[in-house]
Tab-separated table of C-alpha atoms and ligand atoms in Angstrom:
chain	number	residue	atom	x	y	z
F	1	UNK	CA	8.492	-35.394	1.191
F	2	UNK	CA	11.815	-35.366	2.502
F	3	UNK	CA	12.749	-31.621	4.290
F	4	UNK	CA	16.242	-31.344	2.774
F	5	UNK	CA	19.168	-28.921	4.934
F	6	UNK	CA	22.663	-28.679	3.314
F	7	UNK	CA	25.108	-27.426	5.582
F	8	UNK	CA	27.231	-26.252	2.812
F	9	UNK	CA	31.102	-25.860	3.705
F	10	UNK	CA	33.664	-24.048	1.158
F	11	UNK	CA	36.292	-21.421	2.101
F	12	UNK	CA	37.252	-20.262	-1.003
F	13	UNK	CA	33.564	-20.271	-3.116
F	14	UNK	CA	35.156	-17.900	-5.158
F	15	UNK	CA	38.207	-19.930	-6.552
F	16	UNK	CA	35.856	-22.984	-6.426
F	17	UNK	CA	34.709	-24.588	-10.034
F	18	UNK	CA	32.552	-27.928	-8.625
F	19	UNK	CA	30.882	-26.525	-5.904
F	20	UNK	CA	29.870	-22.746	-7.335
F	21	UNK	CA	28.480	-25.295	-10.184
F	22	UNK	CA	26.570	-27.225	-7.553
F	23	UNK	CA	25.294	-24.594	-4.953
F	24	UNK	CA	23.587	-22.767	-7.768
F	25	UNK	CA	21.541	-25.568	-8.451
F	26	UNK	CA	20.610	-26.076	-4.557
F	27	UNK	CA	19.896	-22.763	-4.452
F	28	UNK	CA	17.078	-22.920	-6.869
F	29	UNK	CA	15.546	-26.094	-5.665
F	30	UNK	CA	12.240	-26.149	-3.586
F	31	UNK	CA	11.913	-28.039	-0.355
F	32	UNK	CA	15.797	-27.894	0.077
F	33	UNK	CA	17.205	-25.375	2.858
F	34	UNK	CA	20.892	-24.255	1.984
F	35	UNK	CA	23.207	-22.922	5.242
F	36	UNK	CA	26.106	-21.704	3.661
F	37	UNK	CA	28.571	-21.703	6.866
F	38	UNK	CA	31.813	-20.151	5.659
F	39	UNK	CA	29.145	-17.274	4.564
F	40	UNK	CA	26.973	-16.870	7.704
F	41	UNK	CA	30.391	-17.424	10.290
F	42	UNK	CA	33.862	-15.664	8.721
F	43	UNK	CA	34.852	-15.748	12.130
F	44	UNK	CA	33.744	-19.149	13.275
F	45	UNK	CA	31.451	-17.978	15.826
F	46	UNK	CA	28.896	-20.393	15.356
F	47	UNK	CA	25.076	-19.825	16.318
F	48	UNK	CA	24.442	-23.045	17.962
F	49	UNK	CA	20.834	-22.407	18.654
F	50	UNK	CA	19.730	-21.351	15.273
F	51	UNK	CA	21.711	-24.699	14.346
F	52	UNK	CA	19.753	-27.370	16.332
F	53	UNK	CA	16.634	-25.105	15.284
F	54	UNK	CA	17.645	-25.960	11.661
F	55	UNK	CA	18.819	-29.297	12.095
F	56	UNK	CA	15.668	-29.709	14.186
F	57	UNK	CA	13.404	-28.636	11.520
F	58	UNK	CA	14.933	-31.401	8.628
F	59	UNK	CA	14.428	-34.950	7.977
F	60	UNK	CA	17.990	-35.521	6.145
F	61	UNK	CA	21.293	-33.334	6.912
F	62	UNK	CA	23.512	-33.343	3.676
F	63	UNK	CA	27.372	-31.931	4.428
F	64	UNK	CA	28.508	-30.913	1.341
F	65	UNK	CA	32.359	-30.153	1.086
F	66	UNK	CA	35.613	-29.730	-0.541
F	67	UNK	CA	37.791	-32.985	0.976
F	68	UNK	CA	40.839	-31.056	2.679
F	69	UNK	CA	43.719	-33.289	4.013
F	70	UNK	CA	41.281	-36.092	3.921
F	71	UNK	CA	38.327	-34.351	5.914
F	72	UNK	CA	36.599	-31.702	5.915
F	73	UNK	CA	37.318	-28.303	5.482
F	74	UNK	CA	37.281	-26.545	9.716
F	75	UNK	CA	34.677	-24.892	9.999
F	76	UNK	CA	32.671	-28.129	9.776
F	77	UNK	CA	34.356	-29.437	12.165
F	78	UNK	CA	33.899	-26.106	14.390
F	79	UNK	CA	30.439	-26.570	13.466
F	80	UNK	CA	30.261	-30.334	14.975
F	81	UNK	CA	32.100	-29.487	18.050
F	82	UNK	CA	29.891	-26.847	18.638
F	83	UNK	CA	25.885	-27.859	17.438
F	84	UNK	CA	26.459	-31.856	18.392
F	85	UNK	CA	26.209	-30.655	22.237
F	86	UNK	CA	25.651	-33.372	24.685
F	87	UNK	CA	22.189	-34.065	26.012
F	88	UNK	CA	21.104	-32.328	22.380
F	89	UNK	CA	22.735	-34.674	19.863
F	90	UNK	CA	23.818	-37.446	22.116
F	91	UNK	CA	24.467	-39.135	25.605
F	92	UNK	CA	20.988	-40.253	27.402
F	93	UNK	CA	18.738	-37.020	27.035
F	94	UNK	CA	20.324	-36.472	24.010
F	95	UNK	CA	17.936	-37.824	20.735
F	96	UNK	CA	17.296	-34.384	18.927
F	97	UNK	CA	19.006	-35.965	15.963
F	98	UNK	CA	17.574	-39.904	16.335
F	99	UNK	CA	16.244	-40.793	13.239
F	100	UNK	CA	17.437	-38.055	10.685
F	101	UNK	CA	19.626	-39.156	8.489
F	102	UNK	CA	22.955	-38.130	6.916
F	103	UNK	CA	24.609	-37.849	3.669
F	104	UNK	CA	28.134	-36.242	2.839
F	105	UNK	CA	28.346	-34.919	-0.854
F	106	UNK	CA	32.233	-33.986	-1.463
F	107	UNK	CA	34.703	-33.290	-4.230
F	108	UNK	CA	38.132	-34.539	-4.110
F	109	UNK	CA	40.895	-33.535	-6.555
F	110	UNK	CA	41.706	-37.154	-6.527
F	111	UNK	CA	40.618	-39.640	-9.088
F	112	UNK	CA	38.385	-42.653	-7.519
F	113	UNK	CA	41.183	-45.178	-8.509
F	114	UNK	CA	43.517	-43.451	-5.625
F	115	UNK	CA	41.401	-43.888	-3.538
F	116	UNK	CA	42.361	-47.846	-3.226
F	117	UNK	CA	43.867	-49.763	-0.742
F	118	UNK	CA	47.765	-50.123	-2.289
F	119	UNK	CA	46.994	-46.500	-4.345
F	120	UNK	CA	48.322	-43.527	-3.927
F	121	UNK	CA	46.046	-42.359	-1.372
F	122	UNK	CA	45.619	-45.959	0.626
F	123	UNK	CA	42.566	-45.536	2.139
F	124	UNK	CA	38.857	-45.534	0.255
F	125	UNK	CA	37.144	-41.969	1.140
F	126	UNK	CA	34.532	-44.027	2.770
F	127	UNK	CA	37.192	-45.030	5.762
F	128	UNK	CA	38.672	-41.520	5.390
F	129	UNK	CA	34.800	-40.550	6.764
F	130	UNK	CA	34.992	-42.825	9.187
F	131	UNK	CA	34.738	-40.516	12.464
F	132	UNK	CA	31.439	-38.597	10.725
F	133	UNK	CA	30.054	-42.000	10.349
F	134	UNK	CA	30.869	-42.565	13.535
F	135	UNK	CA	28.990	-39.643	14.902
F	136	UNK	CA	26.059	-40.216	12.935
F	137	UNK	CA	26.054	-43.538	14.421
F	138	UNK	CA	25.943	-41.991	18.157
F	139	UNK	CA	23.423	-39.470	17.456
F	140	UNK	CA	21.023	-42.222	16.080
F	141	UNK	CA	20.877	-40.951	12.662
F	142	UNK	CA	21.198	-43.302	9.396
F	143	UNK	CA	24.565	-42.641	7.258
F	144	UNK	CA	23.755	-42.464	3.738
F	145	UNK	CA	26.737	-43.556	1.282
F	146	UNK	CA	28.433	-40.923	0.533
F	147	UNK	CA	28.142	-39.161	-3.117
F	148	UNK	CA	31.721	-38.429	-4.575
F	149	UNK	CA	33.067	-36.319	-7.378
F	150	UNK	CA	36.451	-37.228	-7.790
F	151	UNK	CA	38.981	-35.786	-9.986
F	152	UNK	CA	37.609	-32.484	-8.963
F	153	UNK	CA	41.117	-30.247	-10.968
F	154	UNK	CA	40.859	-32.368	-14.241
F	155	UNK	CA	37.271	-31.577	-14.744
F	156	UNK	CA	35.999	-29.099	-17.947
F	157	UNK	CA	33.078	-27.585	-17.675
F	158	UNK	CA	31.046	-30.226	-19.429
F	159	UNK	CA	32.265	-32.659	-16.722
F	160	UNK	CA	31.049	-30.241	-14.001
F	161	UNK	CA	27.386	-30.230	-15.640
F	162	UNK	CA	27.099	-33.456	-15.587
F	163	UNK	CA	28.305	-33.498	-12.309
F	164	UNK	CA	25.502	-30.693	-11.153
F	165	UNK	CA	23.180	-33.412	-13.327
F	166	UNK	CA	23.870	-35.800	-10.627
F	167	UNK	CA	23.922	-33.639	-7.850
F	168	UNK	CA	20.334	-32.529	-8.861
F	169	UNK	CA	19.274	-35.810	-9.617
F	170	UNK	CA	20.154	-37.229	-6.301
F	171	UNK	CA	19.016	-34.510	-4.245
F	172	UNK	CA	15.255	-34.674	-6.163
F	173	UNK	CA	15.540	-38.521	-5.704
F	174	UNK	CA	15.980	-37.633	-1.876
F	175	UNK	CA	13.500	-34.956	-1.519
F	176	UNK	CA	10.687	-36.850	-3.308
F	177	UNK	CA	11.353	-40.484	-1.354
F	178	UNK	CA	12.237	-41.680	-4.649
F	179	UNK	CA	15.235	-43.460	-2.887
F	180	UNK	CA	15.074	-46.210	-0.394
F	181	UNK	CA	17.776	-44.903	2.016
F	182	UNK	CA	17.700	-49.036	3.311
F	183	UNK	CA	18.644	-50.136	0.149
F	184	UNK	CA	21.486	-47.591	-0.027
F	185	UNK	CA	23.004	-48.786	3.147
F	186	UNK	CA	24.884	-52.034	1.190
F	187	UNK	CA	26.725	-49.105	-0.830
F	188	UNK	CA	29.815	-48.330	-0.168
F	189	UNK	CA	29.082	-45.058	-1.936
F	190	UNK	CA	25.973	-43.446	-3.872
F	191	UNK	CA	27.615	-43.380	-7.039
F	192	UNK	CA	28.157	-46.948	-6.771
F	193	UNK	CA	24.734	-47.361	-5.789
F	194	UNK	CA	23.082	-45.284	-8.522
F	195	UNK	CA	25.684	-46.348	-10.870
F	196	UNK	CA	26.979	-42.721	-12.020
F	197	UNK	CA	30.392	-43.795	-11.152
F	198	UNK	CA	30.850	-45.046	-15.009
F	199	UNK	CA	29.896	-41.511	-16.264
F	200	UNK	CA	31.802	-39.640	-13.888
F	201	UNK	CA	34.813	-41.958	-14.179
F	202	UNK	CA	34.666	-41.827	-17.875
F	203	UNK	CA	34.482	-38.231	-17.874
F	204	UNK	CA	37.147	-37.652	-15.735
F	205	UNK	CA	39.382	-40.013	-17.869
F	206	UNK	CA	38.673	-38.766	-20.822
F	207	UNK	CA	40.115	-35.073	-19.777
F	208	UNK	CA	43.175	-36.373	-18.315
F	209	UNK	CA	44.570	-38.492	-21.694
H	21	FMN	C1	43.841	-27.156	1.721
H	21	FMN	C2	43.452	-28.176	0.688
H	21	FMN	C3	43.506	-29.516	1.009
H	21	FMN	C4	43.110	-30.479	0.071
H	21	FMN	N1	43.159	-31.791	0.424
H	21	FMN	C5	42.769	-32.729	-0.479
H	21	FMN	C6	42.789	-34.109	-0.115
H	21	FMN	O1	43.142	-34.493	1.007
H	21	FMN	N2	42.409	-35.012	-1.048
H	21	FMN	C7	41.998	-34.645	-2.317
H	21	FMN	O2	41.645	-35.525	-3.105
H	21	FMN	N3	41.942	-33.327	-2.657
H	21	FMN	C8	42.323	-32.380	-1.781
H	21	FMN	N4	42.255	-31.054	-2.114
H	21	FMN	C9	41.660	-30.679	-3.412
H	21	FMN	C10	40.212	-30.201	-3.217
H	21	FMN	O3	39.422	-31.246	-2.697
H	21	FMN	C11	39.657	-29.715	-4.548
H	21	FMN	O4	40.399	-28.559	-4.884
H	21	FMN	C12	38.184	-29.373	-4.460
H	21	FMN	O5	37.447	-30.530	-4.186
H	21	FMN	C13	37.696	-28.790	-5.779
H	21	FMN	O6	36.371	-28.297	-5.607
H	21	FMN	P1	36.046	-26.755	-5.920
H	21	FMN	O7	36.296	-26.547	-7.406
H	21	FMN	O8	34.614	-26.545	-5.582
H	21	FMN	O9	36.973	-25.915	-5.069
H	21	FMN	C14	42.670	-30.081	-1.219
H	21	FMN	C15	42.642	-28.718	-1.530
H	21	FMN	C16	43.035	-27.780	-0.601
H	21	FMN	C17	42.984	-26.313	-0.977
């Protein structure tokens, strides 16, 4: 079994329709450890130390996010300039991390086809995550492809279950090995690779016509 920690970033959980949806679902599962940030540091004054003790204690690290301006929202990136120290996450005493592996679940309020090279948005989300990719890479963990629900304002509620369908689904899949995290690595993202990008795309259409 795979020990599960989301490091869960949202500053506005209570304006929020996808993730609300989502956290109550991680909430309730076993084996799955949920560290909601914006609720544990209002002020940003991260506890490094009871980070690496968490990050220490898990097998895969899941960032799960709202995309702001094409990133994430700052306290995750507080949190990384903070936890990733040197000689902990990386440099040549530094293989706390080595091993673990990554995965970034995120909404956008974009739709997946704006996400394009020549679209509105240019760039594909994936090179958008470049940097955490990046520093997954240095830290000697394995980047998952990231799982993406696009189209995050047009969504009804039925769109959002099935969205917390996935969400589930994938974290289970996770948790009980059921995945091959090598065979995911050819993604570009997990929705491609589990092929829920159909349902969520169709969903997603079908509420803006
Ligand atoms: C400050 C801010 C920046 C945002 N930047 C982006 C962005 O760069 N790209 C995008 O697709 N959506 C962007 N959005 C939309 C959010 O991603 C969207 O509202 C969120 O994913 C919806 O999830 P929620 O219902 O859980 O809040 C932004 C929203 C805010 C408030």
């Amino acid at each position: 079994m795979t020990r599960i920690l989301i490091l869960f970033a949202h500053p506005a959980l209570e304006k929020s329709r996808v993730h609300r949806r989502l956290v109550r679902v991680a909430q309730e599962m076993p084996g799955v450890t949920f560290n909601d940030l914006y609720e544990a540091y209002p002020t940003f004054d991260i506890d490094v130390r009871r980070e690496q003790a968490l990050l220490a204690e898990h097998d895969l690290i899941v960032l799960q996010h709202p995309l702001y301006w094409y990133s994430t929202p700052a306290l995750l990136k507080q949190w990384q300039d903070l936890v990733l120290e040197h000689g902990w996450a990386y440099g040549s005493q530094g293989h706390a991390l080595r091993g673990k592996r990554l995965l970034i679940i995120l909404s956008a309020g974009g739709r997946a086809e704006a996400y394009q090279p020549g679209a509105f948005n240019r760039f594909t989300i994936r090179e958008f995550l470049a940097p955490i990719e990046q520093t997954a890479y240095l830290c000697g963990m394995a980047y998952l492809p990231p799982l993406i629900f696009h189209g995050a304002h047009r969504m009804t509620l039925d769109d959002i279950g099935q969205a917390a369908g996935h969400y589930r689904h994938v974290l289970e899949a996770l948790r009980d090995d059921a995945l091959d995290p090598a065979a995911l690595g050819a993604w570009q993202t997990l929705n491609d690779a589990l092929n829920i990008m159909p349902m969520i795309g169709k969903s997603t259409q079908a509420v803006t016509q």
